[in-house]
């Protein structure tokens, strides 16, 4: 599993300041070494782009080995389910395209069948009589 991410949140201790005197956000790590473990980092990280610039403090204690194994297994399961969902969404899109194509094909076939019946069996054609309102209009 190559998953490594972090997320910011505003919960926990209020107004923890880093060494830059900027509010330090609470960040959650999602790595194999620290799954779900939270820490406070420098508030200038987003501005400077340097990780833990001038400040770093763990919010949570170190998880025991069993907790880490469970978290890593759950993260892998989430990854598997996300991949499966993407695959199923792709299959649904393909089926919808095929369904639309078949609906269009069905309409075209019905139109062709109707035209074929009209051409092969002219006695079944409906002849419209001359219209009394518009005598010049002739439909045969």
XYZ file of N, CA and C in Angstrom:
420
model
N 0.852 -1.178 0.000
C 0.000 0.000 0.000
C 0.890 1.230 0.000
N 0.694 2.109 -0.953
C 1.513 3.300 -1.106
C 0.779 4.543 -0.629
N -0.219 4.363 0.166
C -1.060 5.479 0.578
C -0.346 6.330 1.615
N -0.298 7.620 1.372
C 0.303 8.545 2.328
C -0.381 9.882 2.152
N -1.119 10.290 3.155
C -1.811 11.569 3.049
C -2.006 12.155 4.433
N -2.462 13.387 4.431
C -2.768 14.046 5.692
C -3.942 14.970 5.470
N -4.630 15.312 6.556
C -5.764 16.221 6.442
C -5.758 17.178 7.621
N -6.260 18.391 7.353
C -6.312 19.422 8.386
C -7.679 19.423 9.032
N -7.713 19.755 10.313
C -8.980 19.901 11.017
C -8.824 20.988 12.074
N -9.939 21.515 12.523
C -9.869 22.603 13.500
C -10.285 22.152 14.899
N -10.455 20.846 15.107
C -10.879 20.365 16.421
C -9.697 20.281 17.383
N -9.931 19.760 18.542
C -8.936 19.534 19.604
C -8.631 20.826 20.327
N -7.383 20.962 20.799
C -7.021 22.138 21.600
C -7.271 23.404 20.791
N -7.775 24.409 21.470
C -8.050 25.641 20.742
C -6.822 26.535 20.748
N -6.518 27.064 19.615
C -5.471 28.073 19.434
C -4.083 27.629 19.893
N -3.609 26.539 19.350
C -2.218 26.137 19.563
C -1.387 26.971 18.607
N -0.391 27.655 19.128
C 0.436 28.527 18.294
C 1.780 27.869 18.031
N 2.250 28.012 16.799
C 3.569 27.491 16.462
C 4.625 28.536 16.829
N 5.869 28.247 16.527
C 6.961 29.158 16.871
C 6.919 30.452 16.066
N 6.159 30.464 14.973
C 5.989 31.669 14.151
C 4.875 32.553 14.698
N 4.273 32.133 15.813
C 3.148 32.820 16.432
C 1.903 32.810 15.531
N 1.765 31.721 14.782
C 0.617 31.508 13.902
C -0.115 30.280 14.435
N -1.446 30.270 14.316
C -2.209 29.123 14.807
C -1.777 27.855 14.072
N -1.465 26.818 14.827
C -1.009 25.544 14.265
C -2.209 24.635 14.024
N -2.471 24.259 12.769
C -3.612 23.379 12.496
C -3.327 21.950 12.960
N -4.396 21.250 13.293
C -4.295 19.839 13.658
C -4.365 19.030 12.367
N -3.345 18.214 12.113
C -3.236 17.447 10.872
C -3.331 15.961 11.206
N -4.062 15.214 10.379
C -4.167 13.766 10.559
C -3.353 13.068 9.486
N -2.454 12.200 9.896
C -1.641 11.424 8.961
C -2.352 10.129 8.604
N -2.173 9.701 7.355
C -2.717 8.417 6.914
C -1.607 7.620 6.245
N -0.525 7.417 6.972
C 0.594 6.624 6.480
C 0.578 5.273 7.183
N 1.349 4.325 6.664
C 1.407 3.014 7.320
C 2.051 3.109 8.696
N 3.010 4.011 8.849
C 3.687 4.157 10.140
C 2.819 4.852 11.186
N 1.984 5.785 10.743
C 1.157 6.573 11.673
C -0.278 6.703 11.161
N -0.991 5.594 11.007
C -2.349 5.692 10.470
C -3.307 6.365 11.449
N -3.883 7.472 11.025
C -4.855 8.179 11.851
C -4.253 8.996 12.978
N -2.936 9.078 13.036
C -2.291 9.825 14.127
C -2.279 11.310 13.791
N -2.573 12.128 14.805
C -2.698 13.569 14.583
C -1.531 14.330 15.205
N -1.225 15.477 14.579
C -0.165 16.338 15.103
C -0.484 17.789 14.779
N 0.181 18.678 15.495
C 0.095 20.108 15.201
C 1.333 20.478 14.404
N 1.116 21.213 13.319
C 2.231 21.669 12.499
C 2.187 23.176 12.365
N 3.234 23.721 11.799
C 3.320 25.170 11.626
C 2.179 25.676 10.752
N 1.593 26.795 11.137
C 0.509 27.393 10.369
C 0.967 27.987 9.055
N 2.276 28.165 8.879
C 2.803 28.708 7.622
C 3.121 27.618 6.606
N 2.830 26.373 6.935
C 3.148 25.271 6.025
C 2.517 25.470 4.653
N 1.246 25.845 4.626
C 0.572 26.034 3.338
C 1.169 27.195 2.558
N 1.706 28.182 3.256
C 2.297 29.356 2.597
C 3.695 29.039 2.089
N 4.520 28.422 2.932
C 5.923 28.174 2.577
C 6.119 26.863 1.839
N 5.252 25.889 2.082
C 5.405 24.590 1.446
C 6.395 23.677 2.144
N 6.993 24.131 3.211
C 7.937 23.303 3.963
C 7.179 22.532 5.041
N 7.367 21.230 5.057
C 6.675 20.416 6.055
C 7.199 20.736 7.442
N 6.297 20.927 8.360
C 6.576 21.168 9.776
C 7.567 22.315 9.973
N 7.424 23.313 9.188
C 8.279 24.499 9.225
C 8.227 25.120 10.612
N 9.302 25.033 11.341
C 9.495 25.645 12.657
C 8.650 25.071 13.792
N 7.755 24.113 13.532
C 6.939 23.624 14.639
C 6.371 22.250 14.313
N 6.406 21.363 15.295
C 5.812 20.038 15.166
C 5.555 19.496 16.569
N 4.314 19.056 16.822
C 3.968 18.480 18.122
C 2.884 17.428 17.913
N 3.129 16.218 18.417
C 2.125 15.168 18.318
C 0.932 15.504 19.205
N -0.262 15.268 18.697
C -1.490 15.426 19.483
C -1.866 14.088 20.128
N -1.686 13.003 19.375
C -2.041 11.665 19.848
C -0.792 10.925 20.310
N -1.003 9.992 21.207
C 0.111 9.134 21.622
C 0.361 8.086 20.538
N 1.473 7.408 20.638
C 1.824 6.379 19.658
C 0.837 5.223 19.780
N 0.332 4.779 18.626
C -0.606 3.655 18.628
C 0.162 2.359 18.849
N -0.497 1.393 19.486
C 0.177 0.105 19.658
C 0.167 -0.661 18.337
N 0.929 -1.725 18.272
C 1.105 -2.479 17.026
C -0.228 -3.012 16.513
N -1.066 -3.497 17.403
C -2.375 -4.038 16.989
C -3.236 -2.948 16.346
N -3.258 -1.770 16.962
C -4.030 -0.659 16.395
C -3.506 -0.298 15.005
N -2.192 -0.241 14.862
C -1.608 0.092 13.558
C -1.998 -0.934 12.505
N -1.905 -2.232 12.878
C -2.253 -3.288 11.923
C -3.711 -3.176 11.490
N -4.587 -2.913 12.455
C -6.014 -2.776 12.136
C -6.238 -1.575 11.226
N -5.625 -0.444 11.553
C -5.792 0.767 10.737
C -5.266 0.555 9.320
N -4.098 -0.070 9.189
C -3.518 -0.323 7.867
C -4.421 -1.269 7.073
N -4.937 -2.312 7.728
C -5.842 -3.244 7.047
C -7.108 -2.529 6.586
N -7.637 -1.653 7.427
C -8.837 -0.895 7.049
C -8.548 0.067 5.901
N -7.374 0.694 5.929
C -7.001 1.599 4.834
C -6.891 0.828 3.518
N -6.314 -0.376 3.562
C -6.210 -1.204 2.356
C -7.594 -1.592 1.857
N -8.483 -1.944 2.783
C -9.847 -2.324 2.401
C -10.568 -1.144 1.748
N -10.378 0.049 2.295
C -10.980 1.252 1.700
C -10.442 1.454 0.288
N -9.125 1.290 0.111
C -8.529 1.426 -1.221
C -9.136 0.419 -2.199
N -9.271 -0.836 -1.753
C -9.864 -1.873 -2.601
C -11.300 -1.520 -2.981
N -12.070 -1.055 -2.011
C -13.466 -0.702 -2.276
C -13.573 0.493 -3.215
N -12.663 1.461 -3.074
C -12.670 2.609 -3.982
C -12.352 2.171 -5.407
N -11.387 1.259 -5.574
C -11.079 0.736 -6.908
C -12.267 -0.026 -7.481
N -12.912 -0.824 -6.648
C -14.076 -1.584 -7.115
C -15.208 -0.644 -7.528
N -15.405 0.413 -6.735
C -16.449 1.383 -7.075
C -16.154 2.041 -8.425
N -14.897 2.430 -8.658
C -14.530 3.031 -9.943
C -14.801 2.069 -11.090
N -14.457 0.793 -10.889
C -14.696 -0.214 -11.918
C -16.190 -0.362 -12.188
N -16.989 -0.426 -11.133
C -18.438 -0.568 -11.302
C -19.048 0.664 -11.966
N -18.564 1.855 -11.599
C -19.060 3.078 -12.239
C -18.740 3.058 -13.732
N -17.553 2.594 -14.085
C -17.161 2.493 -15.489
C -18.059 1.499 -16.227
N -18.340 0.370 -15.585
C -19.216 -0.621 -16.210
C -20.631 -0.074 -16.386
N -21.109 0.691 -15.423
C -22.441 1.302 -15.529
C -22.483 2.268 -16.706
N -21.436 3.110 -16.845
C -21.388 4.042 -17.983
C -21.410 3.292 -19.308
N -20.633 2.208 -19.399
C -20.607 1.415 -20.631
C -21.972 0.805 -20.923
N -22.640 0.300 -19.895
C -23.966 -0.297 -20.087
C -24.994 0.745 -20.512
N -24.897 1.947 -19.957
C -25.829 3.011 -20.351
C -25.619 3.392 -21.812
N -24.343 3.486 -22.239
C -24.067 3.783 -23.647
C -24.635 2.694 -24.548
N -24.422 1.445 -24.163
C -24.934 0.325 -24.954
C -26.459 0.349 -24.984
N -27.085 0.633 -23.853
C -28.541 0.714 -23.775
C -29.075 1.797 -24.716
N -28.451 2.975 -24.697
C -28.884 4.058 -25.586
C -28.724 3.666 -27.050
N -27.601 3.032 -27.382
C -27.382 2.591 -28.758
C -28.458 1.596 -29.179
N -28.771 0.634 -28.318
C -29.778 -0.375 -28.654
C -31.176 0.236 -28.777
N -31.477 1.235 -27.976
C -32.776 1.912 -28.102
C -32.890 2.609 -29.461
N -31.831 3.290 -29.853
C -31.825 3.970 -31.154
C -31.941 2.943 -32.276
N -31.194 1.859 -32.157
C -31.245 0.807 -33.166
C -32.647 0.214 -33.268
N -33.315 0.036 -32.144
C -34.678 -0.493 -32.145
C -35.629 0.445 -32.892
N -35.530 1.732 -32.636
C -36.391 2.706 -33.324
C -36.118 2.678 -34.825
N -34.848 2.655 -35.203
C -34.493 2.612 -36.629
C -35.047 1.342 -37.269
N -34.948 0.212 -36.592
C -35.477 -1.046 -37.131
C -36.994 -0.980 -37.307
N -37.691 -0.403 -36.344
C -39.145 -0.274 -36.463
C -39.523 0.628 -37.636
N -38.811 1.723 -37.792
C -39.090 2.618 -38.919
C -38.839 1.891 -40.234
N -37.729 1.179 -40.328
C -37.419 0.425 -41.550
C -38.472 -0.645 -41.814
N -38.913 -1.325 -40.784
C -39.943 -2.346 -40.939
C -41.248 -1.732 -41.448
N -41.624 -0.606 -40.892
C -42.850 0.073 -41.337
C -42.734 0.498 -42.797
N -41.593 1.039 -43.165
C -41.384 1.435 -44.562
C -41.415 0.227 -45.481
N -40.813 -0.850 -45.066
C -40.798 -2.071 -45.867
C -42.207 -2.614 -46.058
N -43.000 -2.613 -45.015
C -44.387 -3.075 -45.114
C -45.169 -2.181 -46.068
N -44.959 -0.884 -45.987
C -45.673 0.048 -46.869
C -45.276 -0.153 -48.328
N -44.031 -0.457 -48.576
C -43.558 -0.646 -49.954
C -44.004 -2.000 -50.491
N -43.902 -3.050 -49.723
C -44.227 -4.394 -50.200
C -45.728 -4.664 -50.254
N -46.465 -4.020 -49.424
C -47.909 -4.251 -49.381
C -48.650 -2.932 -49.566
N -48.687 -2.435 -50.798
C -49.304 -1.114 -51.018
C -50.805 -1.095 -50.762
N -51.475 -2.221 -50.844
C -52.923 -2.214 -50.635
C -53.276 -1.839 -49.199
N -52.317 -1.967 -48.273
C -52.564 -1.585 -46.887
C -52.268 -0.114 -46.625
N -51.752 0.564 -47.642
C -51.477 1.988 -47.471
C -52.785 2.731 -47.282
N -52.805 3.648 -46.441
C -53.993 4.445 -46.191
C -54.000 5.579 -47.199
N -55.070 5.668 -47.968
C -55.174 6.747 -48.941
C -56.068 7.828 -48.357
N -55.591 9.005 -48.445
C -56.331 10.132 -47.924
C -57.146 10.720 -49.073
N -58.407 10.905 -48.806
C -59.275 11.500 -49.815
C -58.993 12.982 -49.933
N -59.440 13.509 -51.023
C -59.229 14.933 -51.267
C -59.877 15.734 -50.153
N -59.174 16.695 -49.701
C -59.647 17.520 -48.611
C -60.634 18.549 -49.162
N -61.767 18.651 -48.529
C -62.780 19.581 -49.016
C -62.432 21.027 -48.706
N -61.634 21.254 -47.675
C -61.268 22.617 -47.326
C -60.216 23.140 -48.295
N -59.267 22.296 -48.624
C -58.195 22.669 -49.552
C -58.229 21.697 -50.724
N -59.028 21.968 -51.737
C -59.187 21.009 -52.834
C -57.888 20.770 -53.613
N -56.985 21.723 -53.581
C -55.747 21.528 -54.331
C -54.787 20.571 -53.623
N -55.077 20.290 -52.366
C -54.205 19.405 -51.596
C -54.584 17.964 -51.881
N -53.663 17.241 -52.443
C -53.873 15.825 -52.745
C -52.798 15.005 -52.063
N -53.199 14.105 -51.233
C -52.242 13.205 -50.594
C -52.613 11.788 -50.977
N -51.714 11.085 -51.578
C -51.973 9.689 -51.967
C -51.071 8.767 -51.219
